[in-house]
Amino acid sequence: MNKLAVVLFTVLLLGACGEKPQSAGGSNRDTPPYMGTGVAAFTEPGSKVGDKTSWELALRARTQFGQNEFSRGQ
Amino acid sequence: MARMKFICDSQRCIECNGCVTACKNENEVPWGVNRRRVVTLNDGIPGEKSISVACMHCSDAPCMAVCPVQCFYRTDEGVVLHDKDVCIGCGYCSYACPFGAPQFPSQGTFGVRGKMDKCTFCAGGPEANGSEAEFEKYGRNRLAEGKLPICAEMCSTKALLAGDGDVLADILRNRVVQRGTGAEVWGWGTAYGTKAGGKDAGAKS
């Protein structure tokens, strides 16, 4: 009985050593961009809503071919 | 995973302010607020350089660290955004930001500064993507439309580049090799450098 009390006391005591999360910034409640806007008129033609890989590849291609004239010239 | 970044190539910027105008128009930014502006270094001295400055969406953003109400958050793409419903307009972020990105509209409640406004990398805010509420508070969500920020896409000389950091670094490397100069990228080390060094190799902050 005494042993159990010591164990319980120790667990309670060590519980106070726990830390609250200290990361900066609030929680991200945002919808990911690859989910699209639902407004077809403004969305890039050919976009696949909800497909993260496709969105990333499309944006990567847009970055490369839209801004790198060296690769555009080749 | 794409890590979104900005680069301004000072060798190419011609101080046309096209990025500033495009940003204001696309996001319907209120009077007195400039999410992006063009700064000229050594103005009037031969060899002066201009750079386009806005929120750089830092890897270790000081604004996030000092915000007392934790209104900032970082998306999976590395874009630093904030929630205007949580912001109390204290202005701490403005003091912490090395780029002077946080802006405050003059017509706030009780005559004091209002909710902070800054570049969103054209990624909107916590409201539903493409919604009217999101547009009114944060502007267009071009990333969700499959597009890049309007400032970079509008840049006539492609001095201002936006997108995946790896691709941007590759584009700049290609340019530097071709022209043989201009490897210094203003603000790159400050925004995306390591915590220990504060700078990337070969970058100038």
mmCIF file of C-alpha atoms in Angstrom:
data_model
loop_
_atom_site.group_PDB
_atom_site.id
_atom_site.type_symbol
_atom_site.label_atom_id
_atom_site.label_comp_id
_atom_site.label_asym_id
_atom_site.label_seq_id
_atom_site.Cartn_x
_atom_site.Cartn_y
_atom_site.Cartn_z
ATOM 1 C CA MET A 1 0.000 0.000 0.000
ATOM 2 C CA ASN A 2 2.810 2.298 0.968
ATOM 3 C CA LYS A 3 4.649 1.425 -2.237
ATOM 4 C CA LEU A 4 1.618 2.283 -4.339
ATOM 5 C CA ALA A 5 1.266 5.621 -2.597
ATOM 6 C CA VAL A 6 4.928 6.415 -3.308
ATOM 7 C CA VAL A 7 4.529 5.493 -6.980
ATOM 8 C CA LEU A 8 1.385 7.605 -7.330
ATOM 9 C CA PHE A 9 3.066 10.526 -5.578
ATOM 10 C CA THR A 10 6.099 10.247 -7.845
ATOM 11 C CA VAL A 11 3.912 10.187 -10.968
ATOM 12 C CA LEU A 12 2.060 13.290 -9.772
ATOM 13 C CA LEU A 13 5.315 15.024 -8.933
ATOM 14 C CA LEU A 14 6.887 14.266 -12.318
ATOM 15 C CA GLY A 15 3.706 15.353 -14.067
ATOM 16 C CA ALA A 16 4.553 18.920 -13.103
ATOM 17 C CA CYS A 17 7.739 18.672 -15.153
ATOM 18 C CA GLY A 18 5.749 18.548 -18.405
ATOM 19 C CA GLU A 19 6.035 21.571 -20.707
ATOM 20 C CA LYS A 20 3.408 23.393 -22.683
ATOM 21 C CA PRO A 21 4.130 23.737 -26.424
ATOM 22 C CA GLN A 22 6.283 26.811 -27.014
ATOM 23 C CA SER A 23 6.199 26.991 -30.798
ATOM 24 C CA ALA A 24 5.626 30.442 -32.251
ATOM 25 C CA GLY A 25 2.517 31.212 -34.239
ATOM 26 C CA GLY A 26 -1.123 30.311 -34.058
ATOM 27 C CA SER A 27 -2.798 27.270 -35.451
ATOM 28 C CA ASN A 28 -3.163 26.899 -39.175
ATOM 29 C CA ARG A 29 -6.896 26.797 -39.897
ATOM 30 C CA ASP A 30 -6.412 27.600 -43.554
ATOM 31 C CA THR A 31 -7.626 25.445 -46.409
ATOM 32 C CA PRO A 32 -4.663 24.178 -48.465
ATOM 33 C CA PRO A 33 -4.273 25.992 -51.803
ATOM 34 C CA TYR A 34 -4.441 22.770 -53.818
ATOM 35 C CA MET A 35 -8.101 22.521 -52.798
ATOM 36 C CA GLY A 36 -8.800 25.342 -55.254
ATOM 37 C CA THR A 37 -11.160 28.286 -54.923
ATOM 38 C CA GLY A 38 -14.277 26.841 -56.497
ATOM 39 C CA VAL A 39 -14.388 29.809 -58.885
ATOM 40 C CA ALA A 40 -13.771 28.329 -62.306
ATOM 41 C CA ALA A 41 -13.485 31.713 -64.035
ATOM 42 C CA PHE A 42 -10.294 32.594 -62.181
ATOM 43 C CA THR A 43 -8.777 29.148 -61.835
ATOM 44 C CA GLU A 44 -5.955 28.100 -64.106
ATOM 45 C CA PRO A 45 -7.376 25.810 -66.824
ATOM 46 C CA GLY A 46 -6.481 22.166 -66.298
ATOM 47 C CA SER A 47 -6.149 22.435 -62.514
ATOM 48 C CA LYS A 48 -7.145 19.290 -60.634
ATOM 49 C CA VAL A 49 -8.897 20.283 -57.418
ATOM 50 C CA GLY A 50 -7.631 18.371 -54.401
ATOM 51 C CA ASP A 51 -4.601 16.866 -56.155
ATOM 52 C CA LYS A 52 -1.622 18.161 -54.206
ATOM 53 C CA THR A 53 1.061 16.663 -56.444
ATOM 54 C CA SER A 54 -0.535 18.007 -59.590
ATOM 55 C CA TRP A 55 -0.858 21.477 -58.031
ATOM 56 C CA GLU A 56 2.785 21.474 -56.953
ATOM 57 C CA LEU A 57 4.009 20.358 -60.360
ATOM 58 C CA ALA A 58 1.858 22.913 -62.161
ATOM 59 C CA LEU A 59 3.122 25.743 -59.968
ATOM 60 C CA ARG A 60 6.701 24.560 -60.336
ATOM 61 C CA ALA A 61 6.329 24.536 -64.107
ATOM 62 C CA ARG A 62 4.771 28.009 -63.998
ATOM 63 C CA THR A 63 7.707 29.274 -61.918
ATOM 64 C CA GLN A 64 10.218 27.769 -64.306
ATOM 65 C CA PHE A 65 8.701 28.540 -67.685
ATOM 66 C CA GLY A 66 7.058 31.802 -66.753
ATOM 67 C CA GLN A 67 10.116 33.398 -65.188
ATOM 68 C CA ASN A 68 13.197 31.764 -66.640
ATOM 69 C CA GLU A 69 13.756 33.127 -70.121
ATOM 70 C CA PHE A 70 16.885 31.008 -70.519
ATOM 71 C CA SER A 71 14.816 27.820 -70.399
ATOM 72 C CA ARG A 72 12.082 29.402 -72.510
ATOM 73 C CA GLY A 73 14.629 30.142 -75.246
ATOM 74 C CA GLN A 74 15.855 26.578 -75.422
ATOM 75 C CA MET B 1 7.020 20.105 -51.017
ATOM 76 C CA ALA B 2 7.380 23.534 -52.578
ATOM 77 C CA ARG B 3 8.849 26.205 -50.288
ATOM 78 C CA MET B 4 7.608 29.554 -51.548
ATOM 79 C CA LYS B 5 10.108 32.412 -51.632
ATOM 80 C CA PHE B 6 10.726 35.797 -53.232
ATOM 81 C CA ILE B 7 13.922 36.916 -54.940
ATOM 82 C CA CYS B 8 14.550 40.421 -56.267
ATOM 83 C CA ASP B 9 17.373 40.622 -58.762
ATOM 84 C CA SER B 10 18.754 44.140 -58.275
ATOM 85 C CA GLN B 11 20.659 43.901 -61.570
ATOM 86 C CA ARG B 12 17.347 43.838 -63.395
ATOM 87 C CA CYS B 13 14.994 46.040 -61.372
ATOM 88 C CA ILE B 14 14.316 49.274 -63.256
ATOM 89 C CA GLU B 15 12.224 50.893 -60.511
ATOM 90 C CA CYS B 16 9.088 50.921 -62.671
ATOM 91 C CA ASN B 17 6.853 50.188 -59.665
ATOM 92 C CA GLY B 18 4.806 47.775 -61.790
ATOM 93 C CA CYS B 19 4.852 45.260 -58.923
ATOM 94 C CA VAL B 20 3.499 47.851 -56.485
ATOM 95 C CA THR B 21 0.707 48.860 -58.839
ATOM 96 C CA ALA B 22 -0.195 45.288 -59.728
ATOM 97 C CA CYS B 23 -0.368 44.312 -56.056
ATOM 98 C CA LYS B 24 -2.565 47.257 -55.119
ATOM 99 C CA ASN B 25 -4.898 46.590 -58.027
ATOM 100 C CA GLU B 26 -5.141 42.823 -57.666
ATOM 101 C CA ASN B 27 -5.748 42.848 -53.922
ATOM 102 C CA GLU B 28 -7.630 46.157 -53.750
ATOM 103 C CA VAL B 29 -5.282 47.329 -51.027
ATOM 104 C CA PRO B 30 -6.674 50.368 -49.141
ATOM 105 C CA TRP B 31 -5.224 53.861 -49.336
ATOM 106 C CA GLY B 32 -2.151 54.374 -47.202
ATOM 107 C CA VAL B 33 -1.186 50.711 -47.265
ATOM 108 C CA ASN B 34 1.584 49.418 -49.514
ATOM 109 C CA ARG B 35 2.131 45.719 -49.264
ATOM 110 C CA ARG B 36 5.042 46.064 -51.667
ATOM 111 C CA ARG B 37 7.294 48.984 -52.482
ATOM 112 C CA VAL B 38 10.409 49.665 -54.513
ATOM 113 C CA VAL B 39 13.427 50.925 -52.597
ATOM 114 C CA THR B 40 16.445 52.497 -54.264
ATOM 115 C CA LEU B 41 19.792 51.980 -52.588
ATOM 116 C CA ASN B 42 22.398 54.759 -52.989
ATOM 117 C CA ASP B 43 19.895 56.908 -54.849
ATOM 118 C CA GLY B 44 21.523 59.444 -57.143
ATOM 119 C CA ILE B 45 24.945 57.855 -56.904
ATOM 120 C CA PRO B 46 26.270 56.107 -60.021
ATOM 121 C CA GLY B 47 25.621 52.394 -59.672
ATOM 122 C CA GLU B 48 22.431 52.824 -57.644
ATOM 123 C CA LYS B 49 20.320 49.726 -57.282
ATOM 124 C CA SER B 50 16.594 49.277 -56.823
ATOM 125 C CA ILE B 51 14.863 46.401 -55.142
ATOM 126 C CA SER B 52 11.238 45.473 -54.656
ATOM 127 C CA VAL B 53 10.484 44.779 -50.987
ATOM 128 C CA ALA B 54 7.520 43.133 -49.280
ATOM 129 C CA CYS B 55 7.005 40.408 -46.708
ATOM 130 C CA MET B 56 9.625 37.756 -47.497
ATOM 131 C CA HIS B 57 7.754 35.001 -45.643
ATOM 132 C CA CYS B 58 10.837 34.287 -43.543
ATOM 133 C CA SER B 59 11.825 30.784 -42.522
ATOM 134 C CA ASP B 60 12.139 31.901 -38.897
ATOM 135 C CA ALA B 61 9.716 34.829 -38.986
ATOM 136 C CA PRO B 62 10.326 37.389 -36.217
ATOM 137 C CA CYS B 63 6.745 38.681 -36.530
ATOM 138 C CA MET B 64 5.455 35.251 -35.498
ATOM 139 C CA ALA B 65 7.783 35.205 -32.532
ATOM 140 C CA VAL B 66 6.734 38.579 -31.118
ATOM 141 C CA CYS B 67 2.978 38.503 -31.784
ATOM 142 C CA PRO B 68 1.276 38.520 -28.360
ATOM 143 C CA VAL B 69 -1.967 37.012 -29.674
ATOM 144 C CA GLN B 70 -0.392 34.488 -32.067
ATOM 145 C CA CYS B 71 -2.335 35.638 -35.076
ATOM 146 C CA PHE B 72 0.359 34.404 -37.474
ATOM 147 C CA TYR B 73 0.599 30.946 -38.967
ATOM 148 C CA ARG B 74 2.716 29.305 -41.624
ATOM 149 C CA THR B 75 1.211 27.247 -44.411
ATOM 150 C CA ASP B 76 2.723 23.997 -45.626
ATOM 151 C CA GLU B 77 4.188 25.953 -48.530
ATOM 152 C CA GLY B 78 6.123 28.214 -46.138
ATOM 153 C CA VAL B 79 3.888 31.249 -46.612
ATOM 154 C CA VAL B 80 3.520 33.349 -43.444
ATOM 155 C CA LEU B 81 -0.093 34.487 -43.095
ATOM 156 C CA HIS B 82 -2.100 36.104 -40.330
ATOM 157 C CA ASP B 83 -5.638 36.106 -39.022
ATOM 158 C CA LYS B 84 -7.130 39.603 -38.988
ATOM 159 C CA ASP B 85 -9.880 38.451 -36.644
ATOM 160 C CA VAL B 86 -7.232 37.713 -34.021
ATOM 161 C CA CYS B 87 -4.889 40.682 -34.678
ATOM 162 C CA ILE B 88 -5.180 43.474 -32.102
ATOM 163 C CA GLY B 89 -3.110 45.993 -34.058
ATOM 164 C CA CYS B 90 -0.411 46.333 -31.399
ATOM 165 C CA GLY B 91 2.313 46.865 -33.991
ATOM 166 C CA TYR B 92 4.938 44.606 -32.414
ATOM 167 C CA CYS B 93 5.349 42.790 -35.735
ATOM 168 C CA SER B 94 6.121 46.100 -37.386
ATOM 169 C CA TYR B 95 9.055 46.664 -35.032
ATOM 170 C CA ALA B 96 10.288 43.096 -35.376
ATOM 171 C CA CYS B 97 10.150 42.811 -39.172
ATOM 172 C CA PRO B 98 13.533 43.509 -40.848
ATOM 173 C CA PHE B 99 11.741 44.356 -44.109
ATOM 174 C CA GLY B 100 9.110 46.802 -42.830
ATOM 175 C CA ALA B 101 6.389 44.579 -44.242
ATOM 176 C CA PRO B 102 3.539 45.007 -41.723
ATOM 177 C CA GLN B 103 1.292 47.919 -42.666
ATOM 178 C CA PHE B 104 -1.511 49.552 -40.714
ATOM 179 C CA PRO B 105 -4.497 51.362 -42.195
ATOM 180 C CA SER B 106 -4.967 54.824 -40.721
ATOM 181 C CA GLN B 107 -8.721 54.481 -40.173
ATOM 182 C CA GLY B 108 -8.647 51.978 -37.300
ATOM 183 C CA THR B 109 -11.077 51.715 -34.429
ATOM 184 C CA PHE B 110 -10.949 54.658 -31.986
ATOM 185 C CA GLY B 111 -8.525 56.496 -34.246
ATOM 186 C CA VAL B 112 -5.627 54.171 -33.515
ATOM 187 C CA ARG B 113 -3.950 51.844 -35.966
ATOM 188 C CA GLY B 114 -6.204 49.118 -37.300
ATOM 189 C CA LYS B 115 -5.584 45.480 -38.109
ATOM 190 C CA MET B 116 -2.221 44.737 -39.610
ATOM 191 C CA ASP B 117 -2.059 44.215 -43.366
ATOM 192 C CA LYS B 118 0.801 42.645 -45.281
ATOM 193 C CA CYS B 119 1.733 40.691 -48.379
ATOM 194 C CA THR B 120 0.078 37.281 -48.374
ATOM 195 C CA PHE B 121 2.108 35.850 -51.272
ATOM 196 C CA CYS B 122 -1.298 36.100 -52.974
ATOM 197 C CA ALA B 123 -2.418 33.194 -50.762
ATOM 198 C CA GLY B 124 -5.366 34.845 -49.011
ATOM 199 C CA GLY B 125 -6.023 34.057 -45.371
ATOM 200 C CA PRO B 126 -7.819 31.646 -43.064
ATOM 201 C CA GLU B 127 -11.243 32.265 -44.637
ATOM 202 C CA ALA B 128 -12.549 29.867 -47.282
ATOM 203 C CA ASN B 129 -10.440 29.942 -50.455
ATOM 204 C CA GLY B 130 -11.799 32.388 -53.013
ATOM 205 C CA SER B 131 -14.570 33.636 -50.726
ATOM 206 C CA GLU B 132 -15.698 37.254 -50.584
ATOM 207 C CA ALA B 133 -14.644 37.481 -46.920
ATOM 208 C CA GLU B 134 -11.159 36.323 -47.809
ATOM 209 C CA PHE B 135 -10.883 38.830 -50.634
ATOM 210 C CA GLU B 136 -12.070 41.741 -48.500
ATOM 211 C CA LYS B 137 -9.612 41.026 -45.711
ATOM 212 C CA TYR B 138 -6.585 39.633 -47.511
ATOM 213 C CA GLY B 139 -7.040 40.008 -51.264
ATOM 214 C CA ARG B 140 -6.891 37.411 -53.996
ATOM 215 C CA ASN B 141 -5.890 33.811 -53.383
ATOM 216 C CA ARG B 142 -3.919 33.245 -56.560
ATOM 217 C CA LEU B 143 -2.054 30.220 -55.205
ATOM 218 C CA ALA B 144 -5.369 28.390 -54.882
ATOM 219 C CA GLU B 145 -6.128 29.442 -58.455
ATOM 220 C CA GLY B 146 -2.915 27.743 -59.571
ATOM 221 C CA LYS B 147 -1.073 31.011 -60.141
ATOM 222 C CA LEU B 148 1.929 32.816 -58.669
ATOM 223 C CA PRO B 149 1.856 36.226 -56.924
ATOM 224 C CA ILE B 150 0.815 38.973 -59.320
ATOM 225 C CA CYS B 151 3.822 41.200 -58.505
ATOM 226 C CA ALA B 152 6.256 38.614 -59.852
ATOM 227 C CA GLU B 153 4.111 37.540 -62.778
ATOM 228 C CA MET B 154 3.667 41.210 -63.752
ATOM 229 C CA CYS B 155 7.361 42.144 -63.473
ATOM 230 C CA SER B 156 8.419 43.215 -66.963
ATOM 231 C CA THR B 157 12.136 42.527 -66.538
ATOM 232 C CA LYS B 158 11.585 39.461 -64.355
ATOM 233 C CA ALA B 159 13.666 41.096 -61.636
ATOM 234 C CA LEU B 160 11.174 39.976 -59.050
ATOM 235 C CA LEU B 161 10.776 36.220 -58.936
ATOM 236 C CA ALA B 162 8.346 34.243 -56.808
ATOM 237 C CA GLY B 163 7.753 30.536 -56.397
ATOM 238 C CA ASP B 164 9.487 27.401 -55.244
ATOM 239 C CA GLY B 165 12.814 28.406 -53.668
ATOM 240 C CA ASP B 166 14.776 25.688 -55.465
ATOM 241 C CA VAL B 167 13.548 26.819 -58.879
ATOM 242 C CA LEU B 168 14.239 30.470 -58.062
ATOM 243 C CA ALA B 169 17.785 29.691 -56.948
ATOM 244 C CA ASP B 170 18.291 27.780 -60.196
ATOM 245 C CA ILE B 171 17.009 30.697 -62.284
ATOM 246 C CA LEU B 172 19.285 33.168 -60.515
ATOM 247 C CA ARG B 173 22.275 30.843 -60.768
ATOM 248 C CA ASN B 174 21.681 30.599 -64.506
ATOM 249 C CA ARG B 175 21.585 34.396 -64.801
ATOM 250 C CA VAL B 176 24.728 34.896 -62.745
ATOM 251 C CA VAL B 177 26.598 32.363 -64.871
ATOM 252 C CA GLN B 178 25.435 34.091 -68.066
ATOM 253 C CA ARG B 179 26.251 37.659 -67.037
ATOM 254 C CA GLY B 180 29.111 36.921 -64.654
ATOM 255 C CA THR B 181 27.939 39.261 -61.904
ATOM 256 C CA GLY B 182 25.101 40.049 -59.508
ATOM 257 C CA ALA B 183 25.092 36.991 -57.284
ATOM 258 C CA GLU B 184 24.175 39.121 -54.267
ATOM 259 C CA VAL B 185 20.532 38.796 -53.370
ATOM 260 C CA TRP B 186 19.328 41.476 -51.000
ATOM 261 C CA GLY B 187 17.408 40.101 -48.032
ATOM 262 C CA TRP B 188 17.776 36.455 -48.982
ATOM 263 C CA GLY B 189 20.099 35.637 -46.076
ATOM 264 C CA THR B 190 18.039 37.623 -43.585
ATOM 265 C CA ALA B 191 14.819 35.932 -44.595
ATOM 266 C CA TYR B 192 15.873 32.379 -45.367
ATOM 267 C CA GLY B 193 19.346 32.059 -43.826
ATOM 268 C CA THR B 194 20.234 29.606 -41.150
ATOM 269 C CA LYS B 195 19.508 30.456 -37.526
ATOM 270 C CA ALA B 196 23.165 30.047 -36.630
ATOM 271 C CA GLY B 197 24.745 32.037 -39.404
ATOM 272 C CA GLY B 198 21.885 34.265 -40.397
ATOM 273 C CA LYS B 199 23.099 34.054 -43.949
ATOM 274 C CA ASP B 200 23.284 31.592 -46.803
ATOM 275 C CA ALA B 201 26.585 30.903 -48.486
ATOM 276 C CA GLY B 202 27.184 33.515 -51.161
ATOM 277 C CA ALA B 203 24.227 35.631 -50.168
ATOM 278 C CA LYS B 204 24.308 39.233 -49.082
ATOM 279 C CA SER B 205 21.692 40.545 -46.702
#
